[in-house]
PDB file of C-alpha atoms in Angstrom:
ATOM      1  CA  MET A   1      -3.064  -9.235  39.395  1.00  0.00           C
ATOM      2  CA  SER A   2      -1.745  -8.381  35.986  1.00  0.00           C
ATOM      3  CA  THR A   3      -1.032 -10.624  33.328  1.00  0.00           C
ATOM      4  CA  SER A   4       2.624 -11.354  32.084  1.00  0.00           C
ATOM      5  CA  ASN A   5       3.772 -10.068  28.582  1.00  0.00           C
ATOM      6  CA  GLN A   6       4.404 -13.500  27.532  1.00  0.00           C
ATOM      7  CA  SER A   7       1.208 -14.918  28.086  1.00  0.00           C
ATOM      8  CA  ARG A   8      -0.582 -12.267  26.247  1.00  0.00           C
ATOM      9  CA  ILE A   9      -2.843 -12.680  23.132  1.00  0.00           C
ATOM     10  CA  VAL A  10      -2.466  -8.822  22.242  1.00  0.00           C
ATOM     11  CA  ALA A  11       0.812  -6.678  22.575  1.00  0.00           C
ATOM     12  CA  SER A  12      -0.441  -3.307  20.782  1.00  0.00           C
ATOM     13  CA  ILE A  13      -3.357  -1.423  21.517  1.00  0.00           C
ATOM     14  CA  SER A  14      -5.220   1.697  19.597  1.00  0.00           C
ATOM     15  CA  VAL A  15      -7.217   3.817  22.085  1.00  0.00           C
ATOM     16  CA  VAL A  16      -9.837   5.813  20.315  1.00  0.00           C
ATOM     17  CA  GLY A  17     -11.824   8.469  22.003  1.00  0.00           C
ATOM     18  CA  ALA A  18      -9.413  11.695  24.196  1.00  0.00           C
ATOM     19  CA  GLY A  19     -11.838  11.817  27.012  1.00  0.00           C
ATOM     20  CA  ARG A  20     -11.699  10.979  30.524  1.00  0.00           C
ATOM     21  CA  VAL A  21     -11.801   6.966  30.056  1.00  0.00           C
ATOM     22  CA  GLY A  22      -9.273   7.383  26.726  1.00  0.00           C
ATOM     23  CA  ARG A  23      -6.692   9.186  28.189  1.00  0.00           C
ATOM     24  CA  ALA A  24      -6.959   6.950  31.875  1.00  0.00           C
ATOM     25  CA  ALA A  25      -6.740   3.682  29.737  1.00  0.00           C
ATOM     26  CA  ALA A  26      -4.103   5.161  27.361  1.00  0.00           C
ATOM     27  CA  ALA A  27      -1.890   5.731  30.830  1.00  0.00           C
ATOM     28  CA  ALA A  28      -2.765   2.852  32.234  1.00  0.00           C
ATOM     29  CA  PHE A  29      -1.870   0.376  29.208  1.00  0.00           C
ATOM     30  CA  ARG A  30       1.324   1.769  28.151  1.00  0.00           C
ATOM     31  CA  ALA A  31       1.971   1.449  32.415  1.00  0.00           C
ATOM     32  CA  ALA A  32       0.932  -1.986  32.153  1.00  0.00           C
ATOM     33  CA  GLY A  33       3.644  -2.652  29.157  1.00  0.00           C
ATOM     34  CA  TYR A  34       1.508  -2.214  26.078  1.00  0.00           C
ATOM     35  CA  GLU A  35       2.533  -0.848  22.834  1.00  0.00           C
ATOM     36  CA  VAL A  36      -0.090   2.028  22.820  1.00  0.00           C
ATOM     37  CA  HIS A  37      -1.472   4.426  19.977  1.00  0.00           C
ATOM     38  CA  GLY A  38      -3.476   7.059  21.046  1.00  0.00           C
ATOM     39  CA  PRO A  39      -5.868   8.412  21.954  1.00  0.00           C
ATOM     40  CA  THR A  40      -7.023   9.481  19.066  1.00  0.00           C
ATOM     41  CA  VAL A  41      -9.898  12.031  18.227  1.00  0.00           C
ATOM     42  CA  ARG A  42     -12.599  11.911  15.781  1.00  0.00           C
ATOM     43  CA  GLY A  43     -11.375  12.327  12.269  1.00  0.00           C
ATOM     44  CA  GLU A  44      -7.316  10.984  12.975  1.00  0.00           C
ATOM     45  CA  ARG A  45      -6.158   8.139  11.486  1.00  0.00           C
ATOM     46  CA  ILE A  46      -6.451   5.078  13.711  1.00  0.00           C
ATOM     47  CA  ALA A  47      -3.000   3.030  13.920  1.00  0.00           C
ATOM     48  CA  PRO A  48      -2.671  -0.448  13.231  1.00  0.00           C
ATOM     49  CA  ALA A  49      -2.635  -3.080  16.085  1.00  0.00           C
ATOM     50  CA  ASP A  50      -3.516  -6.031  17.845  1.00  0.00           C
ATOM     51  CA  ALA A  51      -6.897  -4.837  19.056  1.00  0.00           C
ATOM     52  CA  VAL A  52      -8.531  -1.163  18.979  1.00  0.00           C
ATOM     53  CA  LEU A  53     -10.758  -0.131  22.382  1.00  0.00           C
ATOM     54  CA  LEU A  54     -13.167   2.871  21.515  1.00  0.00           C
ATOM     55  CA  CYS A  55     -13.900   5.002  24.384  1.00  0.00           C
ATOM     56  CA  VAL A  56     -16.164   7.089  22.914  1.00  0.00           C
ATOM     57  CA  PRO A  57     -20.042   8.066  23.454  1.00  0.00           C
ATOM     58  CA  ASP A  58     -22.571   5.518  23.198  1.00  0.00           C
ATOM     59  CA  ARG A  59     -23.833   7.434  20.233  1.00  0.00           C
ATOM     60  CA  GLU A  60     -20.367   7.386  18.471  1.00  0.00           C
ATOM     61  CA  ILE A  61     -19.552   3.905  18.781  1.00  0.00           C
ATOM     62  CA  GLY A  62     -21.198   2.482  15.314  1.00  0.00           C
ATOM     63  CA  ASP A  63     -19.007   5.053  13.145  1.00  0.00           C
ATOM     64  CA  ALA A  64     -16.250   4.897  15.469  1.00  0.00           C
ATOM     65  CA  GLY A  65     -16.037   1.016  14.980  1.00  0.00           C
ATOM     66  CA  ALA A  66     -16.719   1.000  11.279  1.00  0.00           C
ATOM     67  CA  ALA A  67     -13.821   3.326  10.957  1.00  0.00           C
ATOM     68  CA  ALA A  68     -11.661   1.034  13.229  1.00  0.00           C
ATOM     69  CA  ARG A  69     -12.349  -2.620  11.394  1.00  0.00           C
ATOM     70  CA  GLY A  70      -9.328  -3.244   9.646  1.00  0.00           C
ATOM     71  CA  ALA A  71      -6.567  -1.668  11.568  1.00  0.00           C
ATOM     72  CA  ALA A  72      -6.973  -4.672  14.084  1.00  0.00           C
ATOM     73  CA  PRO A  73      -8.627  -7.769  14.750  1.00  0.00           C
ATOM     74  CA  PHE A  74     -10.557  -7.025  17.657  1.00  0.00           C
ATOM     75  CA  VAL A  75     -12.483  -3.979  18.233  1.00  0.00           C
ATOM     76  CA  GLY A  76     -13.881  -3.042  21.527  1.00  0.00           C
ATOM     77  CA  HIS A  77     -15.929  -0.613  23.389  1.00  0.00           C
ATOM     78  CA  THR A  78     -15.857   0.792  27.070  1.00  0.00           C
ATOM     79  CA  SER A  79     -20.474   1.249  27.169  1.00  0.00           C
ATOM     80  CA  GLY A  80     -21.646  -0.260  29.835  1.00  0.00           C
ATOM     81  CA  ALA A  81     -24.904  -0.198  28.249  1.00  0.00           C
ATOM     82  CA  THR A  82     -24.557  -0.696  24.834  1.00  0.00           C
ATOM     83  CA  PRO A  83     -24.855  -4.518  23.411  1.00  0.00           C
ATOM     84  CA  LEU A  84     -21.580  -5.943  21.440  1.00  0.00           C
ATOM     85  CA  VAL A  85     -24.109  -6.706  18.536  1.00  0.00           C
ATOM     86  CA  GLU A  86     -25.805  -3.745  18.547  1.00  0.00           C
ATOM     87  CA  ALA A  87     -22.074  -1.966  18.716  1.00  0.00           C
ATOM     88  CA  GLY A  88     -20.942  -4.244  16.100  1.00  0.00           C
ATOM     89  CA  VAL A  89     -17.632  -4.821  18.272  1.00  0.00           C
ATOM     90  CA  ASP A  90     -16.072  -7.748  19.313  1.00  0.00           C
ATOM     91  CA  PHE A  91     -15.235  -7.185  22.695  1.00  0.00           C
ATOM     92  CA  GLY A  92     -16.432  -5.242  25.905  1.00  0.00           C
ATOM     93  CA  LEU A  93     -14.628  -3.340  28.538  1.00  0.00           C
ATOM     94  CA  HIS A  94     -16.349  -1.303  31.201  1.00  0.00           C
ATOM     95  CA  PRO A  95     -14.760  -0.078  34.152  1.00  0.00           C
ATOM     96  CA  LEU A  96     -17.216   0.057  37.173  1.00  0.00           C
ATOM     97  CA  ARG A  97     -15.808   3.748  38.438  1.00  0.00           C
ATOM     98  CA  ALA A  98     -16.325   7.315  37.712  1.00  0.00           C
ATOM     99  CA  PHE A  99     -13.805   8.982  36.279  1.00  0.00           C
ATOM    100  CA  VAL A 100     -13.508  12.944  36.581  1.00  0.00           C
ATOM    101  CA  GLY A 101     -10.454  13.439  34.164  1.00  0.00           C
ATOM    102  CA  THR A 102      -7.646  13.370  37.042  1.00  0.00           C
ATOM    103  CA  GLU A 103      -6.938   9.632  36.898  1.00  0.00           C
ATOM    104  CA  ASP A 104      -3.455   8.316  36.407  1.00  0.00           C
ATOM    105  CA  ALA A 105      -1.784   5.110  35.360  1.00  0.00           C
ATOM    106  CA  ASP A 106      -3.522   2.962  38.669  1.00  0.00           C
ATOM    107  CA  SER A 107      -7.277   3.986  37.861  1.00  0.00           C
ATOM    108  CA  PHE A 108      -7.644   0.515  37.156  1.00  0.00           C
ATOM    109  CA  ASP A 109      -6.067  -1.099  39.602  1.00  0.00           C
ATOM    110  CA  GLY A 110      -8.348  -2.954  41.605  1.00  0.00           C
ATOM    111  CA  VAL A 111     -11.731  -1.825  39.933  1.00  0.00           C
ATOM    112  CA  GLY A 112     -14.548  -4.062  38.252  1.00  0.00           C
ATOM    113  CA  CYS A 113     -14.568  -4.169  34.814  1.00  0.00           C
ATOM    114  CA  ALA A 114     -17.621  -5.515  32.904  1.00  0.00           C
ATOM    115  CA  VAL A 115     -16.474  -7.749  30.127  1.00  0.00           C
ATOM    116  CA  ALA A 116     -17.842  -9.255  27.490  1.00  0.00           C
ATOM    117  CA  GLY A 117     -16.884 -11.300  24.108  1.00  0.00           C
ATOM    118  CA  THR A 118     -18.635 -12.117  20.863  1.00  0.00           C
ATOM    119  CA  SER A 119     -16.416 -14.955  20.618  1.00  0.00           C
ATOM    120  CA  PRO A 120     -14.002 -17.139  23.115  1.00  0.00           C
ATOM    121  CA  ASP A 121     -11.069 -15.397  22.019  1.00  0.00           C
ATOM    122  CA  ALA A 122     -12.445 -11.748  22.054  1.00  0.00           C
ATOM    123  CA  LEU A 123     -13.663 -12.535  25.813  1.00  0.00           C
ATOM    124  CA  ARG A 124     -10.104 -13.672  26.576  1.00  0.00           C
ATOM    125  CA  VAL A 125      -8.854 -10.082  24.450  1.00  0.00           C
ATOM    126  CA  ALA A 126     -11.391  -8.339  27.351  1.00  0.00           C
ATOM    127  CA  GLU A 127     -10.243 -10.244  30.546  1.00  0.00           C
ATOM    128  CA  GLU A 128      -6.444 -10.042  29.833  1.00  0.00           C
ATOM    129  CA  LEU A 129      -6.351  -6.285  29.325  1.00  0.00           C
ATOM    130  CA  ALA A 130      -8.736  -5.710  32.449  1.00  0.00           C
ATOM    131  CA  LEU A 131      -6.308  -7.978  34.133  1.00  0.00           C
ATOM    132  CA  ALA A 132      -3.269  -6.125  32.780  1.00  0.00           C
ATOM    133  CA  VAL A 133      -4.181  -2.817  34.359  1.00  0.00           C
ATOM    134  CA  GLY A 134      -5.309  -4.389  37.886  1.00  0.00           C
ATOM    135  CA  GLY A 135      -8.776  -4.632  36.976  1.00  0.00           C
ATOM    136  CA  ARG A 136     -11.161  -7.303  38.310  1.00  0.00           C
ATOM    137  CA  PRO A 137     -12.991  -8.717  35.440  1.00  0.00           C
ATOM    138  CA  PHE A 138     -16.512 -10.087  35.570  1.00  0.00           C
ATOM    139  CA  GLU A 139     -18.451 -11.586  32.900  1.00  0.00           C
ATOM    140  CA  VAL A 140     -21.704  -9.560  31.381  1.00  0.00           C
ATOM    141  CA  ARG A 141     -24.006 -10.482  28.837  1.00  0.00           C
ATOM    142  CA  ASP A 142     -25.934  -8.559  26.248  1.00  0.00           C
ATOM    143  CA  GLU A 143     -29.014  -9.135  27.863  1.00  0.00           C
ATOM    144  CA  GLN A 144     -27.942  -8.289  31.156  1.00  0.00           C
ATOM    145  CA  ARG A 145     -26.837  -4.991  29.749  1.00  0.00           C
ATOM    146  CA  ALA A 146     -29.234  -2.415  30.610  1.00  0.00           C
ATOM    147  CA  GLY A 147     -29.978  -3.832  34.275  1.00  0.00           C
ATOM    148  CA  TYR A 148     -26.178  -3.946  34.819  1.00  0.00           C
ATOM    149  CA  HIS A 149     -25.713  -0.290  33.938  1.00  0.00           C
ATOM    150  CA  ALA A 150     -29.172   0.716  35.759  1.00  0.00           C
ATOM    151  CA  ALA A 151     -27.804  -0.520  39.036  1.00  0.00           C
ATOM    152  CA  ALA A 152     -24.786   1.216  38.250  1.00  0.00           C
ATOM    153  CA  SER A 153     -26.139   4.466  37.565  1.00  0.00           C
ATOM    154  CA  ILE A 154     -28.325   4.314  40.754  1.00  0.00           C
ATOM    155  CA  ALA A 155     -25.338   3.353  42.844  1.00  0.00           C
ATOM    156  CA  SER A 156     -23.185   6.019  41.293  1.00  0.00           C
ATOM    157  CA  ASN A 157     -24.909   8.942  39.782  1.00  0.00           C
ATOM    158  CA  TYR A 158     -27.641   9.047  41.762  1.00  0.00           C
ATOM    159  CA  LEU A 159     -25.933   8.735  44.986  1.00  0.00           C
ATOM    160  CA  VAL A 160     -24.608  12.004  43.849  1.00  0.00           C
ATOM    161  CA  THR A 161     -28.092  13.390  42.946  1.00  0.00           C
ATOM    162  CA  LEU A 162     -29.156  12.423  46.376  1.00  0.00           C
ATOM    163  CA  GLN A 163     -26.495  14.529  47.868  1.00  0.00           C
ATOM    164  CA  ALA A 164     -27.085  17.243  46.222  1.00  0.00           C
ATOM    165  CA  ALA A 165     -30.655  16.904  47.479  1.00  0.00           C
ATOM    166  CA  ALA A 166     -29.217  17.246  51.239  1.00  0.00           C
ATOM    167  CA  GLU A 167     -27.459  19.922  50.200  1.00  0.00           C
ATOM    168  CA  THR A 168     -30.691  22.045  49.432  1.00  0.00           C
ATOM    169  CA  VAL A 169     -32.178  21.178  52.502  1.00  0.00           C
ATOM    170  CA  ALA A 170     -29.411  22.319  54.391  1.00  0.00           C
ATOM    171  CA  ALA A 171     -29.125  25.480  52.539  1.00  0.00           C
ATOM    172  CA  ALA A 172     -32.706  25.920  52.834  1.00  0.00           C
ATOM    173  CA  SER A 173     -32.697  25.334  56.359  1.00  0.00           C
ATOM    174  CA  GLY A 174     -29.775  28.185  56.913  1.00  0.00           C
ATOM    175  CA  LEU A 175     -26.824  26.023  57.697  1.00  0.00           C
ATOM    176  CA  PRO A 176     -23.708  27.459  57.124  1.00  0.00           C
ATOM    177  CA  GLU A 177     -22.227  27.407  53.542  1.00  0.00           C
ATOM    178  CA  GLY A 178     -19.955  24.748  53.407  1.00  0.00           C
ATOM    179  CA  PHE A 179     -21.827  22.333  55.317  1.00  0.00           C
ATOM    180  CA  ARG A 180     -21.293  19.712  52.403  1.00  0.00           C
ATOM    181  CA  SER A 181     -17.642  19.149  54.150  1.00  0.00           C
ATOM    182  CA  HIS A 182     -19.352  17.984  57.332  1.00  0.00           C
ATOM    183  CA  LEU A 183     -21.703  15.847  55.091  1.00  0.00           C
ATOM    184  CA  VAL A 184     -18.928  13.770  53.909  1.00  0.00           C
ATOM    185  CA  PRO A 185     -17.665  11.736  56.537  1.00  0.00           C
ATOM    186  CA  LEU A 186     -21.088  10.826  57.427  1.00  0.00           C
ATOM    187  CA  VAL A 187     -21.308   9.721  53.860  1.00  0.00           C
ATOM    188  CA  ARG A 188     -18.135   7.942  53.486  1.00  0.00           C
ATOM    189  CA  GLY A 189     -18.773   6.038  56.524  1.00  0.00           C
ATOM    190  CA  THR A 190     -22.067   4.487  55.203  1.00  0.00           C
ATOM    191  CA  VAL A 191     -20.893   3.375  52.069  1.00  0.00           C
ATOM    192  CA  GLU A 192     -18.067   1.711  54.360  1.00  0.00           C
ATOM    193  CA  ASN A 193     -20.288   0.627  56.317  1.00  0.00           C
ATOM    194  CA  TRP A 194     -22.721  -0.801  53.461  1.00  0.00           C
ATOM    195  CA  ALA A 195     -19.110  -2.753  51.662  1.00  0.00           C
ATOM    196  CA  ALA A 196     -18.469  -4.309  54.421  1.00  0.00           C
ATOM    197  CA  HIS A 197     -22.432  -5.636  56.208  1.00  0.00           C
ATOM    198  CA  GLY A 198     -24.638  -4.982  53.401  1.00  0.00           C
ATOM    199  CA  PRO A 199     -27.504  -2.445  53.377  1.00  0.00           C
ATOM    200  CA  ARG A 200     -29.708  -4.006  56.161  1.00  0.00           C
ATOM    201  CA  GLU A 201     -26.965  -3.711  58.451  1.00  0.00           C
ATOM    202  CA  ALA A 202     -25.862  -0.099  57.180  1.00  0.00           C
ATOM    203  CA  LEU A 203     -28.909   1.454  58.173  1.00  0.00           C
ATOM    204  CA  THR A 204     -29.095   3.863  60.812  1.00  0.00           C
ATOM    205  CA  GLY A 205     -31.290   6.688  62.246  1.00  0.00           C
ATOM    206  CA  PRO A 206     -35.105   7.437  63.350  1.00  0.00           C
ATOM    207  CA  ILE A 207     -36.488   4.820  60.782  1.00  0.00           C
ATOM    208  CA  VAL A 208     -34.464   2.077  61.821  1.00  0.00           C
ATOM    209  CA  ARG A 209     -35.321   3.327  66.114  1.00  0.00           C
ATOM    210  CA  GLY A 210     -38.803   3.204  64.918  1.00  0.00           C
ATOM    211  CA  ASP A 211     -39.029   6.948  66.063  1.00  0.00           C
ATOM    212  CA  GLU A 212     -41.264   7.990  63.762  1.00  0.00           C
ATOM    213  CA  ALA A 213     -42.077  11.209  65.488  1.00  0.00           C
ATOM    214  CA  THR A 214     -38.445  12.205  64.361  1.00  0.00           C
ATOM    215  CA  VAL A 215     -39.406  11.365  60.932  1.00  0.00           C
ATOM    216  CA  GLN A 216     -42.348  13.599  60.227  1.00  0.00           C
ATOM    217  CA  ARG A 217     -40.479  16.523  62.043  1.00  0.00           C
ATOM    218  CA  GLN A 218     -37.931  16.012  59.184  1.00  0.00           C
ATOM    219  CA  ARG A 219     -40.628  15.499  56.363  1.00  0.00           C
ATOM    220  CA  ALA A 220     -42.151  18.992  58.011  1.00  0.00           C
ATOM    221  CA  ALA A 221     -38.279  20.533  57.637  1.00  0.00           C
ATOM    222  CA  VAL A 222     -38.302  19.307  54.278  1.00  0.00           C
ATOM    223  CA  GLU A 223     -41.941  20.862  53.077  1.00  0.00           C
ATOM    224  CA  ALA A 224     -41.172  23.760  54.378  1.00  0.00           C
ATOM    225  CA  SER A 225     -37.652  24.228  53.363  1.00  0.00           C
ATOM    226  CA  ALA A 226     -37.782  22.485  50.068  1.00  0.00           C
ATOM    227  CA  PRO A 227     -41.180  21.552  49.065  1.00  0.00           C
ATOM    228  CA  ASP A 228     -40.000  20.394  45.615  1.00  0.00           C
ATOM    229  CA  LEU A 229     -38.010  17.666  47.486  1.00  0.00           C
ATOM    230  CA  LEU A 230     -40.810  16.178  49.237  1.00  0.00           C
ATOM    231  CA  PRO A 231     -41.937  13.822  46.813  1.00  0.00           C
ATOM    232  CA  LEU A 232     -38.473  12.429  46.921  1.00  0.00           C
ATOM    233  CA  PHE A 233     -38.413  12.202  50.984  1.00  0.00           C
ATOM    234  CA  ASP A 234     -41.670  10.332  50.811  1.00  0.00           C
ATOM    235  CA  GLU A 235     -40.649   7.681  48.261  1.00  0.00           C
ATOM    236  CA  LEU A 236     -36.806   7.364  50.185  1.00  0.00           C
ATOM    237  CA  THR A 237     -38.567   7.191  53.683  1.00  0.00           C
ATOM    238  CA  ASP A 238     -40.849   4.793  52.199  1.00  0.00           C
ATOM    239  CA  ARG A 239     -38.052   2.371  50.656  1.00  0.00           C
ATOM    240  CA  THR A 240     -35.834   2.575  53.553  1.00  0.00           C
ATOM    241  CA  ARG A 241     -39.077   1.338  56.157  1.00  0.00           C
ATOM    242  CA  SER A 242     -39.760  -1.891  53.475  1.00  0.00           C
ATOM    243  CA  LEU A 243     -35.957  -2.530  54.087  1.00  0.00           C
ATOM    244  CA  VAL A 244     -36.587  -2.411  57.778  1.00  0.00           C
ATOM    245  CA  GLY A 245     -39.538  -3.933  57.445  1.00  0.00           C
ATOM    246  CA  THR A 246     -41.640  -1.604  59.531  1.00  0.00           C
ATOM    247  CA  LYS A 247     -44.528   0.746  58.298  1.00  0.00           C
ATOM    248  CA  GLY A 248     -44.873   4.498  59.297  1.00  0.00           C
ATOM    249  CA  MET A 249     -47.618   7.175  60.004  1.00  0.00           C
ATOM    250  CA  PRO A 250     -49.916   8.153  56.978  1.00  0.00           C
ATOM    251  CA  VAL A 251     -48.846  11.128  56.057  1.00  0.00           C
TER     252      VAL A 251
END
């Protein structure tokens, strides 16, 4: 669902930052019918607009925000972790997705967007922008940001780290190069099951079945082939047992 041009608070946007998010945001806002300036890079003049959206690294938000003051009545950022008060901006719009640089004008469609504002009008701007590009806005207050961003990092960043660990164990066990392609359908199916049924019902494998002998064989294989990953394996095993509500064999 998008907002109509007639009901919008802002008509023009200056996008600051030509990285992955900045390029995707500029393309999405243009497709949604906004007058878009940028994305600009550091040192470039910020064109006057109804709103400025800072798509820059967290450490650069303060300087970029100061430079944007005077260019628009509303200045916002796309940071998930940085509180609005700390950043000195009016609103926040953080798309809850991973950008890899190949996104197009539909890159926000259906994506949850954490929005916030230092005033009711600023919050309305953030919600409007999210809705206009097909996003699904939900409010995150400053005091919730650290926990929100930690949850997002666990779900996205640490999932990639976990898959890297799986590839390491597979390679160290002598499985063929390109084994990742066989893991991908498993991971996709698991994520789809988690999305549809929640974590407990999505779980499969030896811990759910109570097959501790298999768990111990897995542990021995990790210890032999990739011993540096053994603490991670043990922690994940313990957390999975807790989720299932079972106790395992002592190690």
